[in-house]
Amino acid sequence: MRIPHTAMFIASAILHRRHRATIVSVSAFRLAGGGGAGVSRTSSFAPRPTPRRAVASSGGRGTDVAPLAAASASASESSSAASGSSSPPPGGRSSAAVTDGDLLSRTADAAVDGRKSTTAAAVVALDSNPPKGTRDFYPPDMRLRSWLFDQWRSVASLYGFSEYDAPVLESESLYTRKAGEEVTGQLYNFVDKGGRNVALRPEMTPSLARMVMAKKGGLPLPLKWFSIPQCWRYERMTRGRRREHYQWNMDVWGVSGIEAEAELLSAMVTFFVRVGLTSDDVGIKVNSRGVIAEVLAELGVPEDKFASTCVLVDKLEKVPLDEIREDLEALGLERSTIERLTSVLTNTSIESISGVLPPGSRAIEQLSALLDLCDAYGIRDWVTFDASVVRGLAYYTGVVFEAFDRRGALRAIAGGGRYDRLLETFGGEPTPAAGFGFGDAVIVELLRERNILPSFEGSGFDIVVFAMGSDLYRAAVEVASVLRAEGRTVDLILEDKKAKWVFKHASRNEAGYCVIVAEAEYENGEVVVKDLSVGEQRTVKIGALGDWAKEAFQS
Ligand code: HAM
């Protein structure tokens, strides 16, 4: 092999050393606990708004970036022109904005005001934070999110579940249950322009029930569906609790036995194992609301008090017992009933709770069968019985469960249970159902805390391609196209950059190779390929690049 010419200079000892130095500093950052998706670090990835230099062979690539104020002024001009000239369409439906003349003139005025106040707007600093409790997803955050969703999707399909979705905006009435649940008070609700009471979904289960109901029994049961919706709750912000979160949902409809719950628990554990957690890190508490139902039935409490009682009992951990007692009394429960309930719920083993329940308890029978199936799945060491777990949603009717951090530092990782009567409360046919919701926030906290989250800092392209000089840009485009056709992810450097910048950029983004189109090699029908993992480089014939890529990336 002949000694590469121009490009060999780039790979000189100095640059190579710098490249290594970059890798060292990235690793040092990670070791120092900075592996998270830090926004401040990420923002340095953003392109600087400097005007681009015109490149002879690039057509329109030399266009300068228009000043922001001018761009917004022209945008408001075109919008005011549009609103000023619009008239109701001939026939067909018209939007409120078109038929409401007042609204039209207000819109036009606002557009004109917008034009007048361009200068004022330029000096009023915009709050660059997203609304409280919500998140921006910069590329590293987005990579983390996609990784998590991929894990969820892949586990769900491993268990034969199909993905579904629904609108984030739903009718408010889907959530206004009257059992005193926290979630009802946390609704992001408003009246839309058509006077409808709507809400951003705080959870997915009611939407799922609505979708099942809409098919009027036309869906083949049992169905196993999953989704990853964004949910909105006006929460008090604590660690792992925010005002929007993504929630992995897995639900089984049409199965009345605990086989459904066992399958769901197994899927959840499969996920934990895949991301590197063990049963020493995470446990799943299970209980059955059937226990409460049986105590209430034994003491003659009417069935309609069941859901509200469960919601109140769920608060036992967070609210002083005396307050809960008062609330239960206000609900109409006798003091003796309350004492009995609270004493039953402190039991920590199936044996001890069996002793305080009526003989032949169905709830205990089901819990024992569930634990036995967990044994068959090989997940028994993850699961513990805990009579105090009731969950806060009103619609659960039977088994309930909650995944928790065994160190006790974080809030519930996931929660779910059986909700056989939800469809009935919407006026549908009674249909058994069970499922869980698993939020993205707590699990990421936990993985970060255990230091088992992969790095998401680099973009992870396979190859960075760059031309040494703008007159070689067309050649670089061709090289990038060959490599992309081979299925490689290629970051083509779009501007005339110094080699030092390119290597630093490639290293920061954890690229595997740099392909350099340099004059002397190009004249010889070759490019320089630098393996960034070892810092070595060689020349490759352009015609053989496809084969080189196949070989370099074979796994
Ligand atoms: P949930 O217990 O209200 O259940 O929420 C399930 C999970 O979503 C929680 O364990 C937590 O991981 C996450 N989560 C809830 N609220 C927040 C929040 N404000 N910030 C961050 N994460 C949160 C349900 O939503 C049920 N619909 C689950 C279900 C599906 N049950 C049957 N099928």
Coordinates of C-alpha atoms and ligand atoms in Angstrom, one line a residue:
M1 CA 0.0 0.0 0.0
R2 CA 1.4 3.4 -0.9
I3 CA 1.8 6.0 1.8
P4 CA -1.4 8.1 1.8
H5 CA -0.7 11.6 1.0
T6 CA -2.8 14.6 2.2
A7 CA -4.9 12.5 4.6
M8 CA -1.9 11.0 6.2
F9 CA -1.0 14.4 7.5
I10 CA -4.4 14.6 9.2
A11 CA -3.8 11.4 10.9
S12 CA -0.5 12.7 12.2
A13 CA 0.5 12.0 15.7
I14 CA -0.9 15.3 17.0
L15 CA -4.5 14.7 15.8
H16 CA -4.5 11.1 16.8
R17 CA -3.4 12.1 20.3
R18 CA -6.2 14.7 20.3
H19 CA -8.8 12.2 19.2
R20 CA -7.7 9.9 22.0
A21 CA -7.8 12.8 24.4
T22 CA -11.4 13.4 23.4
I23 CA -12.3 9.8 24.1
V24 CA -10.7 10.0 27.5
S25 CA -12.5 13.1 28.4
V26 CA -15.9 11.6 27.4
S27 CA -15.2 8.4 29.5
A28 CA -14.0 10.5 32.4
F29 CA -17.3 12.4 32.2
R30 CA -19.2 9.1 32.3
L31 CA -17.2 7.8 35.2
A32 CA -17.9 11.0 37.1
G33 CA -21.6 10.1 36.9
G34 CA -22.4 12.4 34.0
G35 CA -23.8 9.7 31.8
G36 CA -27.3 11.1 32.1
A37 CA -29.0 13.0 29.4
G38 CA -27.7 16.4 30.5
V39 CA -29.4 19.3 28.8
S40 CA -26.6 21.7 29.2
R41 CA -24.1 19.3 27.6
T42 CA -26.4 18.5 24.9
S43 CA -27.1 22.1 24.0
S44 CA -23.5 22.4 22.9
F45 CA -24.4 20.0 20.1
A46 CA -26.7 22.6 18.6
P47 CA -25.5 24.1 15.3
R48 CA -24.3 27.7 15.7
P49 CA -26.4 30.1 13.6
T50 CA -23.4 31.4 11.6
P51 CA -23.9 32.2 8.0
R52 CA -22.8 29.4 5.7
R53 CA -20.0 30.0 3.3
A54 CA -21.0 29.6 -0.4
V55 CA -19.6 26.4 -1.9
A56 CA -19.1 26.5 -5.6
S57 CA -20.3 23.1 -6.5
S58 CA -23.1 22.9 -4.0
G59 CA -25.9 24.8 -5.6
G60 CA -27.9 26.6 -3.0
R61 CA -25.8 25.5 0.0
G62 CA -24.3 28.9 0.5
T63 CA -27.5 30.7 1.5
D64 CA -27.2 32.8 4.6
V65 CA -29.5 32.3 7.6
A66 CA -32.2 34.9 7.6
P67 CA -32.4 37.1 10.8
L68 CA -35.1 35.7 13.1
A69 CA -37.0 39.0 13.5
A70 CA -37.3 39.4 9.8
A71 CA -38.4 35.8 9.4
S72 CA -41.2 36.2 12.0
A73 CA -42.2 39.6 10.6
S74 CA -42.7 38.0 7.1
A75 CA -44.6 35.1 8.8
S76 CA -47.0 37.5 10.4
E77 CA -47.4 39.4 7.2
S78 CA -48.4 36.4 5.3
S79 CA -50.8 35.3 8.1
S80 CA -52.4 38.7 8.2
A81 CA -52.7 38.7 4.4
A82 CA -54.3 35.3 4.6
S83 CA -56.8 36.2 7.3
G84 CA -57.5 39.6 5.6
S85 CA -58.4 38.1 2.3
S86 CA -60.4 35.1 3.6
S87 CA -64.1 34.8 3.2
P88 CA -66.5 32.0 4.1
P89 CA -66.1 29.2 1.6
P90 CA -68.9 28.6 -0.8
G91 CA -70.9 25.7 0.7
G92 CA -69.5 22.9 2.9
R93 CA -68.6 23.3 6.6
S94 CA -66.9 26.4 7.9
S95 CA -64.7 26.5 10.9
A96 CA -65.6 28.8 13.8
A97 CA -62.7 31.1 12.8
V98 CA -64.3 31.6 9.4
T99 CA -68.0 32.0 10.5
D100 CA -67.3 34.1 13.6
G101 CA -66.7 37.6 12.1
D102 CA -65.6 39.0 15.5
L103 CA -63.0 36.3 15.9
L104 CA -61.8 37.0 12.4
S105 CA -61.3 40.7 13.0
R106 CA -59.6 39.9 16.3
T107 CA -57.3 37.5 14.6
A108 CA -56.5 40.2 11.9
D109 CA -55.9 42.8 14.6
A110 CA -53.6 40.5 16.5
A111 CA -51.6 39.9 13.3
V112 CA -51.2 43.6 12.7
D113 CA -50.3 44.2 16.4
G114 CA -47.8 41.4 16.0
R115 CA -46.1 43.3 13.1
K116 CA -46.1 46.6 15.1
S117 CA -44.6 45.0 18.2
T118 CA -41.8 43.1 16.4
T119 CA -39.2 45.3 18.0
A120 CA -40.7 44.9 21.5
A121 CA -41.0 41.2 21.1
A122 CA -37.3 41.0 20.3
V123 CA -36.4 42.4 23.7
V124 CA -38.8 40.4 25.8
A125 CA -36.9 37.3 26.8
L126 CA -38.8 34.1 26.2
D127 CA -38.8 31.6 29.1
S128 CA -36.8 28.8 27.5
N129 CA -38.0 26.2 30.0
P130 CA -40.9 23.9 29.1
P131 CA -44.0 24.3 31.2
K132 CA -43.5 23.1 34.8
G133 CA -43.4 19.4 35.2
T134 CA -42.9 18.7 31.5
R135 CA -39.8 17.8 29.6
D136 CA -37.9 18.7 26.4
F137 CA -36.2 15.7 24.8
Y138 CA -32.9 16.7 23.4
P139 CA -31.3 14.1 21.2
P140 CA -29.6 12.2 24.0
D141 CA -32.8 12.2 26.0
M142 CA -34.7 11.1 22.9
R143 CA -32.2 8.2 22.4
L144 CA -32.8 7.1 26.0
R145 CA -36.5 7.3 25.5
S146 CA -36.4 5.3 22.3
W147 CA -34.2 2.7 23.9
L148 CA -36.7 2.3 26.8
F149 CA -39.7 2.2 24.4
D150 CA -37.8 -0.4 22.3
Q151 CA -37.4 -2.6 25.4
W152 CA -41.1 -2.2 26.2
R153 CA -42.2 -3.0 22.7
S154 CA -39.9 -5.9 22.3
V155 CA -41.1 -7.5 25.6
A156 CA -44.7 -6.8 24.7
S157 CA -44.4 -8.6 21.4
L158 CA -42.5 -11.4 23.0
Y159 CA -45.7 -12.0 24.9
G160 CA -47.9 -11.8 21.9
F161 CA -49.4 -8.3 22.6
S162 CA -50.4 -5.9 19.8
E163 CA -49.8 -2.2 19.9
Y164 CA -52.7 0.3 19.8
D165 CA -53.1 4.0 20.4
A166 CA -55.8 6.6 21.1
P167 CA -55.9 10.4 21.1
V168 CA -54.2 12.3 24.0
L169 CA -57.3 14.5 24.1
E170 CA -60.4 12.7 25.4
S171 CA -63.8 13.5 26.7
E172 CA -63.6 14.6 30.3
S173 CA -66.4 12.3 31.3
L174 CA -64.1 9.4 30.7
Y175 CA -62.3 10.3 33.9
T176 CA -64.8 12.0 36.2
R177 CA -65.5 8.9 38.4
K178 CA -67.0 9.8 41.7
A179 CA -64.9 7.7 44.0
G180 CA -62.6 10.5 45.3
E181 CA -59.6 9.4 43.4
E182 CA -56.5 11.6 43.2
V183 CA -56.3 11.3 39.5
T184 CA -59.8 13.0 39.0
G185 CA -58.5 16.1 40.8
Q186 CA -55.4 16.2 38.7
L187 CA -57.0 16.4 35.3
Y188 CA -55.7 18.8 32.7
N189 CA -59.2 19.7 31.6
F190 CA -60.8 22.5 29.6
V191 CA -63.7 23.5 27.5
D192 CA -62.8 23.5 23.8
K193 CA -64.0 26.0 21.2
G194 CA -67.0 23.9 20.5
G195 CA -68.0 24.0 24.2
R196 CA -67.0 20.4 24.9
N197 CA -65.5 19.4 28.2
V198 CA -62.3 17.7 27.3
A199 CA -59.2 16.5 29.1
L200 CA -55.7 15.4 28.3
R201 CA -55.6 11.7 29.3
P202 CA -54.2 11.1 32.7
E203 CA -54.0 7.3 32.0
M204 CA -54.8 5.0 29.1
T205 CA -57.2 2.4 30.6
P206 CA -60.4 4.5 30.1
S207 CA -59.4 5.1 26.4
L208 CA -58.8 1.4 26.0
A209 CA -62.2 0.6 27.5
R210 CA -63.8 3.2 25.2
M211 CA -62.1 1.5 22.2
V212 CA -63.3 -1.9 23.2
M213 CA -66.8 -0.6 23.8
A214 CA -66.8 1.1 20.4
K215 CA -66.5 -2.3 18.7
K216 CA -69.7 -3.5 20.4
G217 CA -68.4 -6.9 21.1
G218 CA -66.9 -7.2 17.6
L219 CA -63.4 -7.7 18.9
P220 CA -62.2 -11.3 19.2
L221 CA -61.5 -12.0 22.9
P222 CA -59.3 -12.5 24.6
L223 CA -57.3 -9.5 23.4
K224 CA -53.8 -8.7 24.5
W225 CA -52.9 -5.1 23.7
F226 CA -50.2 -2.7 24.7
S227 CA -49.5 1.0 24.2
I228 CA -47.0 3.6 25.3
P229 CA -49.1 6.8 25.7
Q230 CA -48.0 10.1 27.1
C231 CA -50.2 10.8 30.1
W232 CA -50.9 14.1 31.8
R233 CA -51.6 14.7 35.5
Y234 CA -51.5 18.0 37.4
E235 CA -49.3 16.3 40.1
R236 CA -47.5 17.7 43.0
M237 CA -43.9 17.3 41.8
T238 CA -41.8 14.8 43.6
R239 CA -38.9 12.5 42.6
G240 CA -40.1 10.4 39.7
R241 CA -43.5 12.2 39.6
R242 CA -44.1 14.8 36.9
R243 CA -47.0 16.4 35.0
E244 CA -46.5 14.4 31.9
H245 CA -45.0 10.9 31.7
Y246 CA -45.0 8.1 29.2
Q247 CA -46.6 4.9 30.5
W248 CA -46.2 1.4 29.1
N249 CA -49.6 -0.3 29.3
M250 CA -50.2 -4.0 28.9
D251 CA -53.8 -5.2 29.2
V252 CA -55.6 -8.5 28.7
W253 CA -59.3 -8.4 28.1
G254 CA -61.7 -11.4 28.2
V255 CA -59.8 -13.6 30.7
S256 CA -61.4 -13.9 34.1
G257 CA -58.8 -16.1 35.7
I258 CA -55.5 -15.1 37.4
E259 CA -53.6 -16.6 34.4
A260 CA -53.9 -13.1 32.9
E261 CA -52.3 -11.4 36.0
A262 CA -49.5 -14.1 36.0
E263 CA -48.7 -13.5 32.4
L264 CA -48.6 -9.7 33.0
L265 CA -46.3 -10.1 36.0
S266 CA -44.0 -12.3 34.0
A267 CA -43.8 -9.7 31.2
M268 CA -42.9 -7.1 33.7
V269 CA -40.2 -9.2 35.2
T270 CA -38.8 -10.0 31.7
F271 CA -38.4 -6.3 31.2
F272 CA -36.6 -5.9 34.5
V273 CA -34.2 -8.7 33.7
R274 CA -33.5 -7.3 30.2
V275 CA -32.5 -3.9 31.5
G276 CA -30.2 -5.5 34.1
L277 CA -32.3 -5.4 37.3
T278 CA -32.6 -8.4 39.7
S279 CA -35.1 -9.4 42.3
D280 CA -32.7 -7.8 44.8
D281 CA -33.4 -4.5 43.2
V282 CA -37.1 -4.7 42.5
G283 CA -40.0 -6.5 44.1
I284 CA -43.7 -6.8 43.1
K285 CA -46.2 -6.6 45.9
V286 CA -49.5 -8.4 45.2
N287 CA -52.8 -8.3 46.9
S288 CA -56.5 -8.6 46.0
R289 CA -59.2 -6.1 46.6
G290 CA -61.3 -9.2 47.0
V291 CA -60.0 -9.2 50.6
I292 CA -61.7 -5.8 51.2
A293 CA -64.8 -6.9 49.4
E294 CA -65.1 -9.9 51.6
V295 CA -64.6 -8.0 54.8
L296 CA -67.2 -5.4 53.8
A297 CA -69.7 -8.2 52.7
E298 CA -69.2 -10.0 56.0
L299 CA -70.1 -6.9 57.9
G300 CA -73.1 -6.0 55.7
V301 CA -71.6 -2.9 54.1
P302 CA -73.4 -2.2 50.8
E303 CA -71.4 -3.0 47.6
D304 CA -71.6 0.6 46.3
K305 CA -69.2 1.7 49.1
F306 CA -66.5 -0.7 47.8
A307 CA -64.7 1.5 45.3
S308 CA -64.6 4.6 47.6
T309 CA -63.5 2.5 50.5
C310 CA -60.6 1.1 48.4
V311 CA -59.6 4.6 47.3
L312 CA -59.5 5.7 51.0
V313 CA -57.7 2.6 52.2
D314 CA -55.0 3.2 49.5
K315 CA -54.2 6.5 51.3
L316 CA -53.4 4.8 54.6
E317 CA -49.6 5.0 53.8
K318 CA -49.7 8.7 53.0
V319 CA -52.4 10.1 55.3
P320 CA -52.6 9.7 59.1
L321 CA -54.9 6.9 60.1
D322 CA -57.2 9.2 62.1
E323 CA -58.0 11.2 59.0
I324 CA -58.7 8.1 57.0
R325 CA -60.9 6.8 59.8
E326 CA -62.9 10.1 59.7
D327 CA -63.3 9.9 55.9
L328 CA -64.4 6.2 56.1
E329 CA -66.9 7.2 58.8
A330 CA -68.2 10.0 56.5
L331 CA -68.6 7.4 53.8
G332 CA -71.0 5.6 56.2
L333 CA -68.7 2.8 57.6
E334 CA -69.1 1.9 61.2
R335 CA -66.1 2.3 63.5
S336 CA -66.0 -1.5 64.1
T337 CA -65.8 -2.1 60.3
I338 CA -63.0 0.4 60.0
E339 CA -61.0 -1.3 62.8
R340 CA -61.5 -4.7 61.2
L341 CA -60.4 -3.5 57.8
T342 CA -57.3 -1.8 59.1
S343 CA -56.3 -4.9 61.1
V344 CA -56.9 -7.2 58.2
L345 CA -54.7 -5.0 55.9
T346 CA -51.7 -5.2 58.2
N347 CA -51.3 -8.9 57.5
T348 CA -48.1 -9.8 55.6
S349 CA -48.6 -13.4 54.8
I350 CA -51.3 -15.4 53.1
E351 CA -51.5 -17.7 56.1
S352 CA -52.1 -15.0 58.6
I353 CA -54.7 -13.2 56.5
S354 CA -56.6 -16.4 55.8
G355 CA -57.0 -16.7 59.6
V356 CA -58.9 -13.4 59.8
L357 CA -61.1 -13.8 56.7
P358 CA -64.3 -15.8 56.4
P359 CA -63.6 -19.5 55.7
G360 CA -63.2 -20.4 52.0
S361 CA -62.2 -16.9 51.0
R362 CA -62.2 -16.6 47.2
A363 CA -59.6 -13.8 47.3
I364 CA -57.1 -16.0 49.2
E365 CA -57.8 -18.9 46.8
Q366 CA -56.9 -16.7 43.9
L367 CA -53.9 -15.2 45.5
S368 CA -52.5 -18.6 46.3
A369 CA -53.1 -19.8 42.7
L370 CA -51.4 -16.6 41.4
L371 CA -48.3 -17.2 43.6
D372 CA -48.2 -20.8 42.5
L373 CA -48.2 -19.7 38.8
C374 CA -45.5 -17.2 39.5
D375 CA -43.5 -20.1 40.7
A376 CA -44.1 -21.9 37.4
Y377 CA -43.0 -18.8 35.5
G378 CA -39.8 -18.7 37.6
I379 CA -40.6 -15.3 39.0
R380 CA -41.6 -16.2 42.5
D381 CA -38.7 -14.5 44.2
W382 CA -39.8 -11.1 42.7
V383 CA -43.3 -11.4 44.1
T384 CA -44.5 -10.9 47.7
F385 CA -48.0 -10.8 49.2
D386 CA -48.8 -7.5 50.9
A387 CA -52.3 -6.9 52.1
S388 CA -51.7 -3.2 52.4
V389 CA -51.4 -2.7 48.6
V390 CA -54.8 -1.5 47.4
R391 CA -53.8 1.0 44.5
G392 CA -55.5 4.3 44.2
L393 CA -57.7 3.8 41.1
A394 CA -61.4 3.2 41.8
Y395 CA -62.0 0.6 39.0
Y396 CA -59.8 -2.3 40.3
T397 CA -62.0 -5.1 41.4
G398 CA -59.6 -8.0 42.2
V399 CA -55.9 -8.7 42.2
V400 CA -53.8 -5.5 42.4
F401 CA -50.0 -5.3 42.2
E402 CA -47.2 -2.8 42.4
A403 CA -43.6 -3.0 41.4
F404 CA -41.3 -1.2 43.9
D405 CA -37.7 -0.3 44.5
R406 CA -36.4 -2.6 47.3
R407 CA -34.2 0.1 48.7
G408 CA -37.4 2.1 49.2
A409 CA -35.9 5.4 47.8
L410 CA -38.3 5.7 44.9
R411 CA -42.1 5.8 44.4
A412 CA -44.0 2.9 42.7
I413 CA -42.3 1.8 39.5
A414 CA -45.4 0.3 38.0
G415 CA -48.9 -0.6 39.1
G416 CA -51.9 -2.5 37.9
G417 CA -54.6 -5.0 38.5
R418 CA -57.9 -6.5 37.5
Y419 CA -60.8 -4.2 36.5
D420 CA -63.7 -6.5 35.5
R421 CA -66.4 -3.8 35.8
L422 CA -64.9 -0.8 34.1
L423 CA -66.8 -1.4 30.9
E424 CA -70.1 -1.7 32.8
T425 CA -69.5 1.7 34.3
F426 CA -69.4 3.1 30.8
G427 CA -72.6 1.3 29.9
G428 CA -71.0 -1.6 28.1
E429 CA -71.2 -5.4 28.6
P430 CA -69.4 -6.8 31.7
T431 CA -66.0 -7.9 30.4
P432 CA -63.1 -9.2 32.5
A433 CA -59.9 -7.3 32.1
A434 CA -56.5 -6.9 33.8
G435 CA -53.4 -4.8 33.1
F436 CA -50.7 -2.6 34.3
G437 CA -49.2 0.9 33.7
F438 CA -45.4 1.3 33.9
G439 CA -44.1 4.9 33.9
D440 CA -40.8 6.0 32.3
A441 CA -39.7 8.4 35.0
V442 CA -39.1 6.1 38.0
I443 CA -37.5 3.3 36.1
V444 CA -35.0 5.7 34.5
E445 CA -34.2 7.1 38.0
L446 CA -33.6 3.6 39.2
L447 CA -31.4 2.5 36.3
R448 CA -29.4 5.6 36.7
E449 CA -29.0 5.1 40.4
R450 CA -27.8 1.5 39.9
N451 CA -25.5 2.8 37.1
I452 CA -26.8 0.3 34.5
L453 CA -28.2 2.8 32.0
P454 CA -26.3 2.6 28.7
S455 CA -24.7 5.8 27.4
F456 CA -26.9 7.9 25.1
E457 CA -24.4 10.8 24.5
G458 CA -23.2 9.8 21.1
S459 CA -25.4 9.9 18.1
G460 CA -23.9 6.5 17.2
F461 CA -23.5 7.0 13.4
D462 CA -21.4 4.3 11.8
I463 CA -19.3 6.6 9.7
V464 CA -18.5 10.3 9.3
V465 CA -17.7 11.3 5.7
F466 CA -16.0 14.6 4.8
A467 CA -14.4 16.3 1.9
M468 CA -11.1 18.0 2.4
G469 CA -12.0 21.1 0.4
S470 CA -15.3 22.3 -1.1
D471 CA -14.3 21.2 -4.6
L472 CA -14.4 17.5 -3.4
Y473 CA -17.9 17.9 -1.9
R474 CA -19.6 16.1 -4.8
A475 CA -17.3 13.2 -4.4
A476 CA -18.1 13.0 -0.7
V477 CA -21.8 13.0 -1.5
E478 CA -21.2 10.0 -3.8
V479 CA -19.1 8.2 -1.1
A480 CA -21.8 8.8 1.5
S481 CA -24.5 7.5 -1.0
V482 CA -22.5 4.3 -1.5
L483 CA -22.2 3.7 2.2
R484 CA -25.8 4.5 2.9
A485 CA -26.9 2.1 0.2
E486 CA -24.9 -0.5 2.1
G487 CA -27.1 0.2 5.1
R488 CA -24.6 2.2 7.1
T489 CA -25.6 5.3 9.0
V490 CA -23.6 8.1 7.6
D491 CA -23.1 11.7 8.9
L492 CA -22.0 13.7 5.9
I493 CA -20.2 16.9 6.9
L494 CA -22.2 19.6 5.1
E495 CA -19.8 22.4 5.5
D496 CA -16.2 23.1 4.8
K497 CA -14.7 22.1 8.2
K498 CA -11.2 21.6 9.4
A499 CA -10.1 18.0 9.9
K500 CA -9.5 18.6 13.6
W501 CA -13.2 19.6 14.0
V502 CA -14.4 16.6 12.1
F503 CA -12.4 14.1 14.2
K504 CA -13.6 15.7 17.4
H505 CA -17.2 15.7 16.2
A506 CA -16.9 12.0 15.1
S507 CA -15.4 11.0 18.5
R508 CA -18.1 13.0 20.5
N509 CA -20.8 11.2 18.5
E510 CA -19.1 7.8 19.0
A511 CA -18.8 7.1 15.2
G512 CA -16.9 4.0 14.2
Y513 CA -15.0 5.4 11.2
C514 CA -14.2 8.6 9.3
V515 CA -14.0 8.4 5.6
I516 CA -12.0 11.3 4.2
V517 CA -12.2 12.4 0.6
A518 CA -8.8 14.1 0.1
E519 CA -7.3 15.4 -3.2
A520 CA -4.3 13.1 -3.7
E521 CA -6.1 9.9 -2.8
Y522 CA -9.2 10.9 -4.8
E523 CA -7.1 11.5 -7.9
N524 CA -6.0 7.9 -7.4
G525 CA -9.6 6.7 -7.1
E526 CA -9.3 6.1 -3.4
V527 CA -10.5 7.5 0.0
V528 CA -8.9 7.4 3.4
V529 CA -10.7 5.4 6.0
K530 CA -9.8 5.9 9.6
D531 CA -10.8 3.4 12.3
L532 CA -11.6 5.6 15.2
S533 CA -11.6 2.8 17.8
V534 CA -7.9 2.2 17.2
G535 CA -6.8 5.4 15.5
E536 CA -5.5 3.5 12.4
Q537 CA -6.1 4.5 8.8
R538 CA -5.8 3.0 5.4
T539 CA -6.8 3.8 1.8
V540 CA -9.7 2.1 0.1
K541 CA -10.6 2.1 -3.5
I542 CA -13.9 4.0 -4.0
G543 CA -15.2 1.1 -6.1
A544 CA -14.5 -1.3 -3.2
L545 CA -16.1 0.9 -0.5
G546 CA -19.3 -1.3 -0.4
D547 CA -17.2 -4.4 0.3
W548 CA -15.1 -2.6 2.9
A549 CA -18.4 -1.5 4.7
K550 CA -19.7 -5.1 4.6
E551 CA -16.4 -6.4 6.2
A552 CA -16.0 -3.6 8.7
F553 CA -19.5 -3.9 10.1
Q554 CA -20.0 -7.6 10.0
S555 CA -21.2 -8.7 13.4
Ligands
HAM1 P1 -51.3 4.2 38.0 O1 -50.9 3.4 39.2 O2 -52.0 5.5 38.2 O3 -52.1 3.2 37.1 O4 -50.0 4.5 37.2 C1 -49.1 3.5 36.7 C2 -47.7 3.9 36.7 O5 -47.5 5.1 35.9 C3 -47.1 4.3 38.1 O6 -46.7 3.2 38.8 C4 -46.0 5.2 37.7 O7 -44.9 4.4 37.2 C5 -46.5 5.9 36.4 N1 -47.0 7.2 36.8 C6 -48.3 7.5 37.2 N2 -48.4 8.9 37.4 C7 -47.1 9.4 37.2 C8 -46.6 10.7 37.2 N3 -47.3 11.8 37.6 N4 -45.3 10.9 36.9 C9 -44.5 9.8 36.5 N5 -45.0 8.6 36.4 C10 -46.3 8.3 36.8 C11 -52.7 3.6 35.9 O8 -52.5 4.6 35.3 C12 -53.5 2.5 35.3 N6 -54.3 3.0 34.2 C13 -52.6 1.3 34.9 C14 -53.4 0.2 34.4 C15 -53.3 -0.3 33.1 N7 -54.2 -0.6 35.1 C16 -54.7 -1.5 34.3 N8 -54.2 -1.3 33.1

